[in-house]
Amino acid sequence: MELSKRQEAILAIVKTYGPITGKEIADRLNLSRAALRPDLAILTMSGLLGARPRVGYYLTGKEPADVIAGVLGSVKVAQALSQPVAVRDTSSVYDTIVTMFVEDVGTIIVVSEGGFLEGVASRKDMLKAAMTGKNINKMPVSVSMTRMPNIVVTHPEEHVLQAAQKLLSHQVDALPVVVSVKTDSGEKLQVVGRFTKTNITRLFVQLAGK
Ligand code: ADP
């Protein structure tokens, strides 16, 4: 969160003189109370300033970084995910590459009938398959994907911060978003979305209010 010069000045005044009323802050800055209102609203909403009736504004002691961590920690994957782009496990490497281009994604989720997670095919997985020189029209995607149970997943209720940590620690670009469902052949993971580095970038820009 980037603070304006005026917001920085307000924080400095509250740090020295707090608790302090909005009117007193305005006087110190030679501004009207009304002119200050939007900045005070931003600073209290972001959690940097606290406000108590009849007492005034005070510093909460939170750093801007804490505020960002707080917001990221409270947003769930469900609020930031993208639609899944998937192919069936019976698809060829060729068709998977075509889907990557048509859907403009770097990671394809591979599913069995019913949309259950089987694997993940990345750009480099497909490049590697193509470089073998074999006929990629006849090569099933399942031979060059990373398959279950080695897939790192997230679920709609997970916090984006945790999902982001998984992307980093496993050094992958995307996570299938799954829900667990009971089937005749046991518990399976149904794919309901994908969570990628782009989702985090978008959230990051949204949080900055841009
Ligand atoms: P690229 O290989 O195109 O740079 P990634 O870094 O996402 O893309 O993928 C690296 C490797 O990790 C690939 O072999 C891919 O199959 C695998 N992979 C990608 N996403 C996941 C995931 N969510 N869980 C497990 N493995 C994955």
PDB file of C-alpha atoms and ligand atoms in Angstrom:
ATOM      1  CA  MET A   1       0.000   0.000   0.000  1.00  0.00           C
ATOM      2  CA  GLU A   2       1.536   3.288  -1.110  1.00  0.00           C
ATOM      3  CA  LEU A   3       0.751   6.286   1.062  1.00  0.00           C
ATOM      4  CA  SER A   4       0.426   9.812  -0.265  1.00  0.00           C
ATOM      5  CA  LYS A   5       2.566  12.627   1.163  1.00  0.00           C
ATOM      6  CA  ARG A   6      -0.486  13.910   3.036  1.00  0.00           C
ATOM      7  CA  GLN A   7      -1.235  10.482   4.513  1.00  0.00           C
ATOM      8  CA  GLU A   8       2.404  10.197   5.637  1.00  0.00           C
ATOM      9  CA  ALA A   9       2.064  13.638   7.247  1.00  0.00           C
ATOM     10  CA  ILE A  10      -1.116  12.584   9.068  1.00  0.00           C
ATOM     11  CA  LEU A  11       0.612   9.461  10.425  1.00  0.00           C
ATOM     12  CA  ALA A  12       3.555  11.576  11.617  1.00  0.00           C
ATOM     13  CA  ILE A  13       1.221  13.994  13.440  1.00  0.00           C
ATOM     14  CA  VAL A  14      -0.738  11.175  15.068  1.00  0.00           C
ATOM     15  CA  LYS A  15       2.524   9.509  16.073  1.00  0.00           C
ATOM     16  CA  THR A  16       3.690  12.639  17.895  1.00  0.00           C
ATOM     17  CA  TYR A  17       0.426  14.033  19.249  1.00  0.00           C
ATOM     18  CA  GLY A  18      -2.000  11.092  19.273  1.00  0.00           C
ATOM     19  CA  PRO A  19      -4.625  10.520  20.413  1.00  0.00           C
ATOM     20  CA  ILE A  20      -5.669  13.582  18.486  1.00  0.00           C
ATOM     21  CA  THR A  21      -8.966  14.708  16.954  1.00  0.00           C
ATOM     22  CA  GLY A  22      -9.551  15.099  13.227  1.00  0.00           C
ATOM     23  CA  LYS A  23     -10.017  18.832  13.721  1.00  0.00           C
ATOM     24  CA  GLU A  24      -6.624  19.177  15.427  1.00  0.00           C
ATOM     25  CA  ILE A  25      -4.901  17.196  12.653  1.00  0.00           C
ATOM     26  CA  ALA A  26      -6.590  19.435  10.068  1.00  0.00           C
ATOM     27  CA  ASP A  27      -5.436  22.555  11.904  1.00  0.00           C
ATOM     28  CA  ARG A  28      -1.849  21.357  12.028  1.00  0.00           C
ATOM     29  CA  LEU A  29      -1.936  20.763   8.273  1.00  0.00           C
ATOM     30  CA  ASN A  30      -3.755  24.037   7.533  1.00  0.00           C
ATOM     31  CA  LEU A  31      -6.549  22.094   5.895  1.00  0.00           C
ATOM     32  CA  SER A  32     -10.258  21.872   6.456  1.00  0.00           C
ATOM     33  CA  ARG A  33     -11.652  18.848   8.276  1.00  0.00           C
ATOM     34  CA  ALA A  34     -13.612  17.983   5.117  1.00  0.00           C
ATOM     35  CA  ALA A  35     -10.476  17.985   2.948  1.00  0.00           C
ATOM     36  CA  LEU A  36      -8.860  15.533   5.327  1.00  0.00           C
ATOM     37  CA  ARG A  37     -11.786  13.136   5.560  1.00  0.00           C
ATOM     38  CA  PRO A  38     -10.896  10.845   2.605  1.00  0.00           C
ATOM     39  CA  ASP A  39      -7.327  10.385   3.844  1.00  0.00           C
ATOM     40  CA  LEU A  40      -8.467   9.613   7.378  1.00  0.00           C
ATOM     41  CA  ALA A  41     -10.961   7.129   5.974  1.00  0.00           C
ATOM     42  CA  ILE A  42      -8.237   5.343   3.976  1.00  0.00           C
ATOM     43  CA  LEU A  43      -5.867   5.237   6.946  1.00  0.00           C
ATOM     44  CA  THR A  44      -8.500   3.844   9.325  1.00  0.00           C
ATOM     45  CA  MET A  45      -9.880   1.352   6.794  1.00  0.00           C
ATOM     46  CA  SER A  46      -6.391   0.061   6.085  1.00  0.00           C
ATOM     47  CA  GLY A  47      -5.857  -0.481   9.815  1.00  0.00           C
ATOM     48  CA  LEU A  48      -2.932   1.925  10.203  1.00  0.00           C
ATOM     49  CA  LEU A  49      -4.972   4.375  12.296  1.00  0.00           C
ATOM     50  CA  GLY A  50      -7.479   3.591  14.991  1.00  0.00           C
ATOM     51  CA  ALA A  51     -10.300   5.993  15.861  1.00  0.00           C
ATOM     52  CA  ARG A  52     -12.160   6.262  19.149  1.00  0.00           C
ATOM     53  CA  PRO A  53     -15.156   8.558  19.636  1.00  0.00           C
ATOM     54  CA  ARG A  54     -14.357  11.542  21.857  1.00  0.00           C
ATOM     55  CA  VAL A  55     -10.720  10.448  22.096  1.00  0.00           C
ATOM     56  CA  GLY A  56      -9.500  10.792  18.541  1.00  0.00           C
ATOM     57  CA  TYR A  57      -7.095   9.083  16.212  1.00  0.00           C
ATOM     58  CA  TYR A  58      -4.218   6.926  17.411  1.00  0.00           C
ATOM     59  CA  LEU A  59      -1.585   4.719  15.770  1.00  0.00           C
ATOM     60  CA  THR A  60      -2.465   1.033  15.828  1.00  0.00           C
ATOM     61  CA  GLY A  61       1.202   0.122  15.577  1.00  0.00           C
ATOM     62  CA  LYS A  62       0.597  -1.860  12.409  1.00  0.00           C
ATOM     63  CA  GLU A  63       3.081  -1.424   9.598  1.00  0.00           C
ATOM     64  CA  PRO A  64       1.859  -1.090   5.985  1.00  0.00           C
ATOM     65  CA  ALA A  65       3.332  -4.579   5.396  1.00  0.00           C
ATOM     66  CA  ASP A  66       1.138  -6.001   8.203  1.00  0.00           C
ATOM     67  CA  VAL A  67      -1.885  -4.456   6.562  1.00  0.00           C
ATOM     68  CA  ILE A  68      -1.081  -6.107   3.229  1.00  0.00           C
ATOM     69  CA  ALA A  69      -0.461  -9.442   4.961  1.00  0.00           C
ATOM     70  CA  GLY A  70      -3.759  -9.015   6.797  1.00  0.00           C
ATOM     71  CA  VAL A  71      -5.708  -8.415   3.612  1.00  0.00           C
ATOM     72  CA  LEU A  72      -3.941 -11.200   1.700  1.00  0.00           C
ATOM     73  CA  GLY A  73      -4.481 -13.486   4.646  1.00  0.00           C
ATOM     74  CA  SER A  74      -8.206 -12.798   4.656  1.00  0.00           C
ATOM     75  CA  VAL A  75      -8.938 -13.197   0.920  1.00  0.00           C
ATOM     76  CA  LYS A  76      -9.844 -16.730  -0.050  1.00  0.00           C
ATOM     77  CA  VAL A  77      -8.893 -18.573  -3.226  1.00  0.00           C
ATOM     78  CA  ALA A  78     -12.605 -18.615  -4.203  1.00  0.00           C
ATOM     79  CA  GLN A  79     -12.476 -14.816  -4.559  1.00  0.00           C
ATOM     80  CA  ALA A  80      -9.406 -14.797  -6.807  1.00  0.00           C
ATOM     81  CA  LEU A  81      -9.474 -17.965  -8.917  1.00  0.00           C
ATOM     82  CA  SER A  82      -9.888 -18.344 -12.696  1.00  0.00           C
ATOM     83  CA  GLN A  83     -11.983 -20.815 -14.641  1.00  0.00           C
ATOM     84  CA  PRO A  84     -10.166 -24.120 -15.124  1.00  0.00           C
ATOM     85  CA  VAL A  85      -8.814 -24.951 -18.555  1.00  0.00           C
ATOM     86  CA  ALA A  86      -8.742 -28.709 -18.827  1.00  0.00           C
ATOM     87  CA  VAL A  87      -8.370 -31.547 -21.325  1.00  0.00           C
ATOM     88  CA  ARG A  88      -9.301 -35.179 -20.919  1.00  0.00           C
ATOM     89  CA  ASP A  89      -6.539 -37.634 -20.037  1.00  0.00           C
ATOM     90  CA  THR A  90      -7.195 -39.326 -23.390  1.00  0.00           C
ATOM     91  CA  SER A  91      -6.246 -36.144 -25.320  1.00  0.00           C
ATOM     92  CA  SER A  92      -3.100 -36.041 -27.420  1.00  0.00           C
ATOM     93  CA  VAL A  93      -0.104 -33.827 -26.718  1.00  0.00           C
ATOM     94  CA  TYR A  94      -0.957 -32.008 -29.980  1.00  0.00           C
ATOM     95  CA  ASP A  95      -4.510 -31.190 -28.828  1.00  0.00           C
ATOM     96  CA  THR A  96      -3.216 -30.079 -25.450  1.00  0.00           C
ATOM     97  CA  ILE A  97      -0.802 -27.650 -27.111  1.00  0.00           C
ATOM     98  CA  VAL A  98      -3.635 -26.323 -29.311  1.00  0.00           C
ATOM     99  CA  THR A  99      -5.753 -25.781 -26.159  1.00  0.00           C
ATOM    100  CA  MET A 100      -2.863 -23.867 -24.579  1.00  0.00           C
ATOM    101  CA  PHE A 101      -2.811 -21.490 -27.543  1.00  0.00           C
ATOM    102  CA  VAL A 102      -6.571 -21.146 -27.980  1.00  0.00           C
ATOM    103  CA  GLU A 103      -7.235 -20.579 -24.272  1.00  0.00           C
ATOM    104  CA  ASP A 104      -4.058 -18.543 -23.810  1.00  0.00           C
ATOM    105  CA  VAL A 105      -2.899 -20.393 -20.692  1.00  0.00           C
ATOM    106  CA  GLY A 106       0.437 -21.875 -19.702  1.00  0.00           C
ATOM    107  CA  THR A 107      -0.830 -24.782 -17.654  1.00  0.00           C
ATOM    108  CA  ILE A 108      -3.464 -27.302 -18.675  1.00  0.00           C
ATOM    109  CA  ILE A 109      -5.280 -29.394 -16.101  1.00  0.00           C
ATOM    110  CA  VAL A 110      -5.826 -32.984 -17.149  1.00  0.00           C
ATOM    111  CA  VAL A 111      -9.016 -34.637 -15.972  1.00  0.00           C
ATOM    112  CA  SER A 112     -10.769 -37.980 -16.210  1.00  0.00           C
ATOM    113  CA  GLU A 113     -14.446 -38.349 -17.031  1.00  0.00           C
ATOM    114  CA  GLY A 114     -16.480 -36.282 -14.548  1.00  0.00           C
ATOM    115  CA  GLY A 115     -13.780 -33.618 -14.218  1.00  0.00           C
ATOM    116  CA  PHE A 116     -11.618 -35.402 -11.662  1.00  0.00           C
ATOM    117  CA  LEU A 117      -7.995 -34.332 -11.361  1.00  0.00           C
ATOM    118  CA  GLU A 118      -5.512 -36.658 -13.078  1.00  0.00           C
ATOM    119  CA  GLY A 119      -2.570 -34.405 -13.819  1.00  0.00           C
ATOM    120  CA  VAL A 120      -1.090 -31.113 -14.935  1.00  0.00           C
ATOM    121  CA  ALA A 121       0.636 -30.370 -18.244  1.00  0.00           C
ATOM    122  CA  SER A 122       2.898 -27.317 -18.332  1.00  0.00           C
ATOM    123  CA  ARG A 123       4.378 -25.540 -21.355  1.00  0.00           C
ATOM    124  CA  LYS A 124       7.747 -27.177 -20.793  1.00  0.00           C
ATOM    125  CA  ASP A 125       6.148 -30.620 -20.393  1.00  0.00           C
ATOM    126  CA  MET A 126       4.629 -30.149 -23.871  1.00  0.00           C
ATOM    127  CA  LEU A 127       7.844 -28.743 -25.321  1.00  0.00           C
ATOM    128  CA  LYS A 128       9.744 -31.750 -23.993  1.00  0.00           C
ATOM    129  CA  ALA A 129       7.192 -34.126 -25.538  1.00  0.00           C
ATOM    130  CA  ALA A 130       7.438 -32.312 -28.883  1.00  0.00           C
ATOM    131  CA  MET A 131      11.240 -32.452 -28.794  1.00  0.00           C
ATOM    132  CA  THR A 132      11.252 -36.245 -28.728  1.00  0.00           C
ATOM    133  CA  GLY A 133      10.443 -36.085 -32.446  1.00  0.00           C
ATOM    134  CA  LYS A 134       7.672 -38.638 -32.012  1.00  0.00           C
ATOM    135  CA  ASN A 135       4.198 -38.114 -33.450  1.00  0.00           C
ATOM    136  CA  ILE A 136       2.527 -35.839 -30.898  1.00  0.00           C
ATOM    137  CA  ASN A 137      -0.856 -36.453 -32.540  1.00  0.00           C
ATOM    138  CA  LYS A 138      -0.636 -40.017 -31.342  1.00  0.00           C
ATOM    139  CA  MET A 139       1.077 -39.344 -28.025  1.00  0.00           C
ATOM    140  CA  PRO A 140      -1.371 -39.120 -25.086  1.00  0.00           C
ATOM    141  CA  VAL A 141      -0.874 -36.129 -22.827  1.00  0.00           C
ATOM    142  CA  SER A 142      -0.814 -38.491 -19.855  1.00  0.00           C
ATOM    143  CA  VAL A 143       2.694 -39.700 -20.749  1.00  0.00           C
ATOM    144  CA  SER A 144       4.220 -36.223 -20.417  1.00  0.00           C
ATOM    145  CA  MET A 145       2.202 -34.636 -17.627  1.00  0.00           C
ATOM    146  CA  THR A 146       2.866 -34.602 -13.897  1.00  0.00           C
ATOM    147  CA  ARG A 147       0.302 -36.919 -12.426  1.00  0.00           C
ATOM    148  CA  MET A 148      -1.581 -37.536  -9.216  1.00  0.00           C
ATOM    149  CA  PRO A 149      -0.746 -37.939  -6.380  1.00  0.00           C
ATOM    150  CA  ASN A 150       2.117 -35.527  -7.066  1.00  0.00           C
ATOM    151  CA  ILE A 151      -0.084 -32.553  -7.889  1.00  0.00           C
ATOM    152  CA  VAL A 152      -0.034 -29.594  -5.537  1.00  0.00           C
ATOM    153  CA  VAL A 153      -3.604 -28.300  -5.212  1.00  0.00           C
ATOM    154  CA  THR A 154      -5.558 -25.613  -3.442  1.00  0.00           C
ATOM    155  CA  HIS A 155      -9.226 -25.389  -2.522  1.00  0.00           C
ATOM    156  CA  PRO A 156     -11.755 -22.531  -2.607  1.00  0.00           C
ATOM    157  CA  GLU A 157     -11.644 -21.963   1.157  1.00  0.00           C
ATOM    158  CA  GLU A 158      -7.869 -21.728   1.403  1.00  0.00           C
ATOM    159  CA  HIS A 159      -6.414 -18.255   1.965  1.00  0.00           C
ATOM    160  CA  VAL A 160      -4.589 -16.798  -1.042  1.00  0.00           C
ATOM    161  CA  LEU A 161      -1.485 -16.267   1.061  1.00  0.00           C
ATOM    162  CA  GLN A 162      -1.206 -20.030   1.667  1.00  0.00           C
ATOM    163  CA  ALA A 163      -1.867 -20.789  -2.000  1.00  0.00           C
ATOM    164  CA  ALA A 164       0.760 -18.224  -3.004  1.00  0.00           C
ATOM    165  CA  GLN A 165       3.262 -19.873  -0.661  1.00  0.00           C
ATOM    166  CA  LYS A 166       2.562 -23.226  -2.356  1.00  0.00           C
ATOM    167  CA  LEU A 167       3.242 -21.716  -5.799  1.00  0.00           C
ATOM    168  CA  LEU A 168       6.564 -20.401  -4.546  1.00  0.00           C
ATOM    169  CA  SER A 169       7.738 -23.384  -2.537  1.00  0.00           C
ATOM    170  CA  HIS A 170       6.873 -25.904  -5.272  1.00  0.00           C
ATOM    171  CA  GLN A 171       8.111 -23.584  -8.032  1.00  0.00           C
ATOM    172  CA  VAL A 172       5.046 -23.997 -10.238  1.00  0.00           C
ATOM    173  CA  ASP A 173       2.940 -21.463 -12.136  1.00  0.00           C
ATOM    174  CA  ALA A 174      -0.530 -22.780 -11.361  1.00  0.00           C
ATOM    175  CA  LEU A 175      -2.506 -24.845  -8.873  1.00  0.00           C
ATOM    176  CA  PRO A 176      -5.711 -26.707  -9.701  1.00  0.00           C
ATOM    177  CA  VAL A 177      -8.506 -25.572  -7.371  1.00  0.00           C
ATOM    178  CA  VAL A 178     -10.318 -28.690  -6.219  1.00  0.00           C
ATOM    179  CA  VAL A 179     -13.095 -29.905  -3.969  1.00  0.00           C
ATOM    180  CA  SER A 180     -13.180 -33.364  -2.508  1.00  0.00           C
ATOM    181  CA  VAL A 181     -16.139 -35.521  -3.579  1.00  0.00           C
ATOM    182  CA  LYS A 182     -17.154 -39.035  -2.602  1.00  0.00           C
ATOM    183  CA  THR A 183     -17.523 -41.433  -5.536  1.00  0.00           C
ATOM    184  CA  ASP A 184     -18.158 -45.175  -5.803  1.00  0.00           C
ATOM    185  CA  SER A 185     -14.424 -45.644  -6.223  1.00  0.00           C
ATOM    186  CA  GLY A 186     -13.534 -43.530  -3.183  1.00  0.00           C
ATOM    187  CA  GLU A 187     -12.772 -39.890  -2.498  1.00  0.00           C
ATOM    188  CA  LYS A 188     -11.778 -37.898  -5.619  1.00  0.00           C
ATOM    189  CA  LEU A 189     -10.722 -34.340  -6.371  1.00  0.00           C
ATOM    190  CA  GLN A 190     -13.072 -32.467  -8.663  1.00  0.00           C
ATOM    191  CA  VAL A 191     -11.561 -29.496 -10.482  1.00  0.00           C
ATOM    192  CA  VAL A 192     -13.463 -26.231  -9.951  1.00  0.00           C
ATOM    193  CA  GLY A 193     -10.848 -23.660 -10.967  1.00  0.00           C
ATOM    194  CA  ARG A 194      -7.222 -22.750 -11.341  1.00  0.00           C
ATOM    195  CA  PHE A 195      -5.124 -20.414  -9.254  1.00  0.00           C
ATOM    196  CA  THR A 196      -2.116 -18.860 -10.944  1.00  0.00           C
ATOM    197  CA  LYS A 197       0.544 -16.214 -10.531  1.00  0.00           C
ATOM    198  CA  THR A 198      -1.679 -13.959 -12.668  1.00  0.00           C
ATOM    199  CA  ASN A 199      -4.452 -14.176 -10.055  1.00  0.00           C
ATOM    200  CA  ILE A 200      -2.009 -12.957  -7.427  1.00  0.00           C
ATOM    201  CA  THR A 201      -0.773 -10.145  -9.660  1.00  0.00           C
ATOM    202  CA  ARG A 202      -4.374  -9.057 -10.275  1.00  0.00           C
ATOM    203  CA  LEU A 203      -5.164  -9.105  -6.566  1.00  0.00           C
ATOM    204  CA  PHE A 204      -1.991  -7.160  -5.833  1.00  0.00           C
ATOM    205  CA  VAL A 205      -3.042  -4.401  -8.244  1.00  0.00           C
ATOM    206  CA  GLN A 206      -6.621  -4.413  -6.882  1.00  0.00           C
ATOM    207  CA  LEU A 207      -5.330  -4.044  -3.327  1.00  0.00           C
ATOM    208  CA  ALA A 208      -3.393  -0.973  -4.382  1.00  0.00           C
ATOM    209  CA  GLY A 209      -6.729   0.416  -5.564  1.00  0.00           C
ATOM    210  CA  LYS A 210      -5.512   0.780  -9.153  1.00  0.00           C
TER     211      LYS A 210
HETATM  212  P1  ADP B   1       6.920 -24.685 -16.935  1.00  0.00           P
HETATM  213  O1  ADP B   1       7.486 -26.065 -16.804  1.00  0.00           O
HETATM  214  O2  ADP B   1       6.235 -24.454 -18.243  1.00  0.00           O
HETATM  215  O3  ADP B   1       7.886 -23.601 -16.556  1.00  0.00           O
HETATM  216  P2  ADP B   1       5.759 -24.932 -14.270  1.00  0.00           P
HETATM  217  O4  ADP B   1       6.945 -24.275 -13.626  1.00  0.00           O
HETATM  218  O5  ADP B   1       4.401 -24.599 -13.757  1.00  0.00           O
HETATM  219  O6  ADP B   1       5.728 -24.599 -15.827  1.00  0.00           O
HETATM  220  O7  ADP B   1       5.934 -26.497 -14.184  1.00  0.00           O
HETATM  221  C1  ADP B   1       7.137 -27.136 -13.801  1.00  0.00           C
HETATM  222  C2  ADP B   1       6.881 -28.622 -13.642  1.00  0.00           C
HETATM  223  O8  ADP B   1       6.005 -28.814 -12.536  1.00  0.00           O
HETATM  224  C3  ADP B   1       6.199 -29.288 -14.839  1.00  0.00           C
HETATM  225  O9  ADP B   1       6.771 -30.569 -15.044  1.00  0.00           O
HETATM  226  C4  ADP B   1       4.731 -29.440 -14.429  1.00  0.00           C
HETATM  227  O10 ADP B   1       4.116 -30.613 -14.942  1.00  0.00           O
HETATM  228  C5  ADP B   1       4.827 -29.497 -12.935  1.00  0.00           C
HETATM  229  N1  ADP B   1       3.681 -28.806 -12.291  1.00  0.00           N
HETATM  230  C6  ADP B   1       3.042 -27.696 -12.700  1.00  0.00           C
HETATM  231  N2  ADP B   1       2.043 -27.353 -11.854  1.00  0.00           N
HETATM  232  C7  ADP B   1       2.057 -28.296 -10.867  1.00  0.00           C
HETATM  233  C8  ADP B   1       1.283 -28.517  -9.686  1.00  0.00           C
HETATM  234  N3  ADP B   1       0.283 -27.703  -9.344  1.00  0.00           N
HETATM  235  N4  ADP B   1       1.583 -29.595  -8.920  1.00  0.00           N
HETATM  236  C9  ADP B   1       2.589 -30.430  -9.258  1.00  0.00           C
HETATM  237  N5  ADP B   1       3.348 -30.288 -10.344  1.00  0.00           N
HETATM  238  C10 ADP B   1       3.103 -29.238 -11.157  1.00  0.00           C
END
